[in-house]
Coordinates of C-alpha atoms in Angstrom, one line a residue:
X1 CA -9.5 12.1 -21.2
X2 CA -11.6 9.2 -19.6
X3 CA -12.8 7.8 -22.7
X4 CA -10.6 4.5 -22.0
X5 CA -9.8 5.0 -18.7
X6 CA -11.5 2.3 -16.2
X7 CA -11.7 1.9 -12.7
X8 CA -12.5 -1.3 -10.9
X9 CA -12.9 -2.1 -7.2
X10 CA -12.0 -5.3 -5.4
X11 CA -13.6 -6.2 -2.1
X12 CA -11.4 -4.6 0.1
X13 CA -12.1 -0.9 0.1
X14 CA -15.0 -0.3 -2.6
X15 CA -15.7 3.3 -0.5
X16 CA -12.1 4.2 -1.7
X17 CA -12.8 3.5 -5.3
X18 CA -16.1 5.4 -5.4
X19 CA -14.3 8.4 -3.7
X20 CA -11.4 8.1 -6.2
X21 CA -14.0 8.0 -9.0
X22 CA -16.0 10.8 -7.6
X23 CA -13.1 13.0 -7.7
X24 CA -12.1 12.1 -11.2
X25 CA -15.6 12.6 -12.4
X26 CA -15.8 9.1 -13.8
X27 CA -18.2 6.2 -13.3
X28 CA -16.9 3.0 -11.2
X29 CA -16.6 0.3 -13.8
X30 CA -18.5 -3.1 -12.7
X31 CA -16.9 -6.2 -11.6
X32 CA -18.3 -9.4 -11.0
X33 CA -17.0 -11.0 -7.9
X34 CA -18.7 -14.2 -6.5
X35 CA -17.6 -17.4 -4.9
X36 CA -18.2 -21.1 -5.6
X37 CA -19.8 -23.5 -3.2
X38 CA -16.1 -24.8 -2.4
X39 CA -15.0 -21.2 -1.4
X40 CA -13.1 -20.5 -4.8
X41 CA -13.1 -16.9 -5.9
X42 CA -14.6 -16.0 -9.4
X43 CA -14.2 -12.5 -10.9
X44 CA -14.3 -10.9 -14.2
X45 CA -15.3 -7.4 -15.9
X46 CA -18.8 -6.9 -16.8
X47 CA -18.3 -5.0 -20.0
X48 CA -15.4 -5.2 -22.6
X49 CA -12.1 -3.7 -21.4
X50 CA -10.4 -4.3 -24.7
X51 CA -7.9 -1.5 -25.3
X52 CA -8.7 0.3 -22.3
X53 CA -6.3 1.6 -19.5
X54 CA -7.5 -0.3 -16.4
X55 CA -6.7 0.7 -12.8
X56 CA -7.7 -1.8 -9.9
X57 CA -8.0 -0.6 -6.4
X58 CA -7.4 -3.2 -4.0
X59 CA -5.6 -2.8 -0.5
X60 CA -4.6 -5.0 2.3
X61 CA -6.8 -5.3 5.1
X62 CA -7.9 -7.8 7.7
X63 CA -8.7 -10.5 5.1
X64 CA -5.3 -10.0 3.4
X65 CA -4.8 -13.6 1.9
X66 CA -8.1 -13.7 0.1
X67 CA -8.0 -10.2 -1.0
X68 CA -4.5 -10.9 -2.7
X69 CA -5.8 -14.1 -4.4
X70 CA -8.8 -12.0 -5.6
X71 CA -6.5 -9.5 -7.0
X72 CA -4.5 -12.1 -9.0
X73 CA -7.8 -13.4 -10.3
X74 CA -9.0 -10.0 -11.5
X75 CA -5.4 -9.2 -13.0
X76 CA -5.6 -12.5 -15.0
X77 CA -9.0 -11.6 -16.3
X78 CA -8.1 -8.2 -17.3
X79 CA -5.0 -9.7 -19.2
X80 CA -7.2 -12.0 -20.9
X81 CA -9.6 -9.5 -21.6
X82 CA -7.1 -7.3 -23.8
X83 CA -6.7 -4.5 -21.5
X84 CA -4.1 -2.1 -23.1
X85 CA -2.4 -1.6 -19.5
X86 CA -3.2 -2.7 -16.1
X87 CA -2.5 -0.6 -13.0
X88 CA -3.0 -1.8 -9.5
X89 CA -3.5 0.9 -6.8
X90 CA -2.5 -0.7 -3.3
X91 CA -2.5 1.9 -0.7
X92 CA -1.5 -0.6 2.0
X93 CA 1.1 -3.0 0.3
X94 CA 0.7 -6.7 1.9
X95 CA 3.7 -8.5 3.2
X96 CA 5.9 -5.3 2.9
X97 CA 7.4 -6.0 6.3
X98 CA 8.8 -9.5 5.3
X99 CA 11.5 -7.7 3.0
X100 CA 14.7 -9.5 4.2
X101 CA 16.0 -12.7 5.8
X102 CA 16.1 -11.8 9.3
X103 CA 17.2 -15.3 10.6
X104 CA 18.1 -18.5 8.7
X105 CA 15.6 -20.0 6.4
X106 CA 13.2 -17.1 6.3
X107 CA 11.5 -16.3 3.0
X108 CA 11.5 -12.6 1.4
X109 CA 7.7 -12.6 0.9
X110 CA 7.6 -8.9 -0.2
X111 CA 9.6 -10.0 -3.3
X112 CA 7.3 -12.9 -4.0
X113 CA 4.3 -10.8 -3.7
X114 CA 5.8 -8.3 -6.3
X115 CA 6.4 -11.3 -8.5
X116 CA 2.8 -12.8 -8.3
X117 CA 1.5 -9.5 -8.9
X118 CA 3.4 -9.1 -12.0
X119 CA 2.9 -12.6 -13.3
X120 CA -0.8 -12.2 -12.8
X121 CA -0.7 -9.3 -15.3
X122 CA -0.1 -6.0 -13.8
X123 CA 2.1 -3.3 -15.6
X124 CA 2.5 -0.9 -12.9
X125 CA 1.9 -0.5 -9.1
X126 CA 0.7 2.4 -7.1
X127 CA 1.1 2.2 -3.5
X128 CA 1.6 4.4 -0.2
X129 CA 4.4 4.5 2.5
X130 CA 6.0 1.0 1.5
X131 CA 7.9 -0.4 4.5
X132 CA 11.1 0.0 2.6
X133 CA 11.9 2.1 -0.3
X134 CA 14.4 -0.6 -1.6
X135 CA 11.4 -3.1 -2.3
X136 CA 10.6 -0.9 -5.4
X137 CA 13.7 -2.9 -7.0
X138 CA 11.5 -6.1 -6.3
X139 CA 9.4 -5.4 -9.4
X140 CA 10.1 -5.9 -13.0
X141 CA 8.0 -2.7 -14.1
X142 CA 7.5 0.8 -12.8
X143 CA 6.1 1.5 -9.2
X144 CA 4.8 4.7 -7.8
X145 CA 5.8 5.0 -4.2
X146 CA 3.7 7.8 -2.8
X147 CA 4.1 9.4 0.5
X148 CA 1.6 11.3 2.7
X149 CA 4.3 13.1 4.7
X150 CA 3.3 16.6 3.4
X151 CA -0.3 15.8 4.1
X152 CA 0.4 14.8 7.6
X153 CA 2.6 18.0 8.0
X154 CA -0.3 20.2 6.7
X155 CA -2.7 18.6 9.2
X156 CA -0.6 18.8 12.4
X157 CA 0.6 22.4 11.4
X158 CA -3.3 23.5 11.2
X159 CA -3.9 22.0 14.7
X160 CA -1.2 24.2 15.9
X161 CA -0.1 21.8 18.7
X162 CA 2.7 23.1 20.9
X163 CA 5.8 21.4 22.2
X164 CA 5.5 18.8 19.3
X165 CA 8.0 16.0 18.8
X166 CA 8.4 13.4 16.2
X167 CA 8.9 9.9 17.3
X168 CA 10.4 7.1 15.2
X169 CA 9.5 3.7 16.6
X170 CA 12.6 2.1 15.4
X171 CA 15.9 3.0 13.4
X172 CA 14.3 2.0 10.0
X173 CA 11.5 4.8 10.4
X174 CA 13.9 7.4 11.5
X175 CA 14.5 8.7 8.0
X176 CA 10.9 9.3 7.4
X177 CA 10.3 10.8 10.8
X178 CA 13.1 13.2 10.5
X179 CA 11.5 14.3 7.1
X180 CA 8.3 14.9 8.7
X181 CA 10.0 16.8 11.6
X182 CA 11.8 19.2 9.3
X183 CA 8.6 20.0 7.7
X184 CA 7.0 20.8 11.0
X185 CA 10.3 22.5 12.3
X186 CA 10.2 20.4 15.5
X187 CA 12.6 17.9 16.9
X188 CA 13.0 14.0 16.4
X189 CA 13.2 11.1 19.1
X190 CA 14.3 7.6 18.1
X191 CA 13.2 4.4 20.0
X192 CA 15.4 1.2 19.8
X193 CA 13.4 -1.9 19.2
X194 CA 14.2 -5.4 19.4
X195 CA 12.2 -8.8 18.7
X196 CA 12.2 -11.4 21.4
X197 CA 9.9 -13.7 19.4
X198 CA 7.7 -14.2 16.6
X199 CA 5.2 -11.2 16.2
X200 CA 6.5 -9.8 19.4
X201 CA 8.7 -6.4 19.9
X202 CA 9.9 -4.5 22.7
X203 CA 11.2 -1.1 23.1
X204 CA 14.7 -1.2 24.8
X205 CA 15.6 2.6 24.7
X206 CA 14.5 6.0 23.5
X207 CA 17.0 8.7 22.2
X208 CA 15.8 12.2 22.2
X209 CA 13.7 14.4 24.6
X210 CA 9.7 13.6 24.9
X211 CA 9.5 14.6 28.5
X212 CA 6.2 16.8 28.8
X213 CA 5.8 17.0 25.0
X214 CA 3.2 16.0 22.3
X215 CA 4.5 13.1 20.6
X216 CA 3.7 12.1 16.7
X217 CA 4.8 8.4 16.0
X218 CA 5.6 8.3 12.9
X219 CA 5.9 4.7 11.5

């Protein structure tokens, strides 16, 4: 099974890559990642990947822009090394919130990211809880959009917390929050949110009963 399956890790979350390899009982393949004196990133696989199915694990963390550039360079190196297929595992998809033009002259950066990932060499993306499901249409290749809703439901069921209510922080999150509430057999409350300025948010109202209850805010 694993004869031509290769898993590589970018700099963002090597522990996650190691955990995945441990679960699959395969070795984490080596990747050379370094920086030139000017700060430019250099990356390439240590061994040949010709004809292999390559999975690259890189997520969005605190240094998201640098990690994206690193991902693009890794993708290009895999493509030029004749990998048979290149799959990108991005648990947290960067720039996903910028998925529409909310005010004049704004970019749709989520779509730009999809195009850059595709152009760099990816054939397939696996991500978790992307900000809006329609973003799957931004890609010109298959995308697996995974959801951890059932895992969360099992976790809270095992906790046996009484008087639970699932709260959606805005209308956009209401559908997912409702699905979790149905799995738990509890009610839902929905907040109304407005943005008075850049990178600012205010809750203006709440629909639903949360008084005296234990709230799960599901965003």
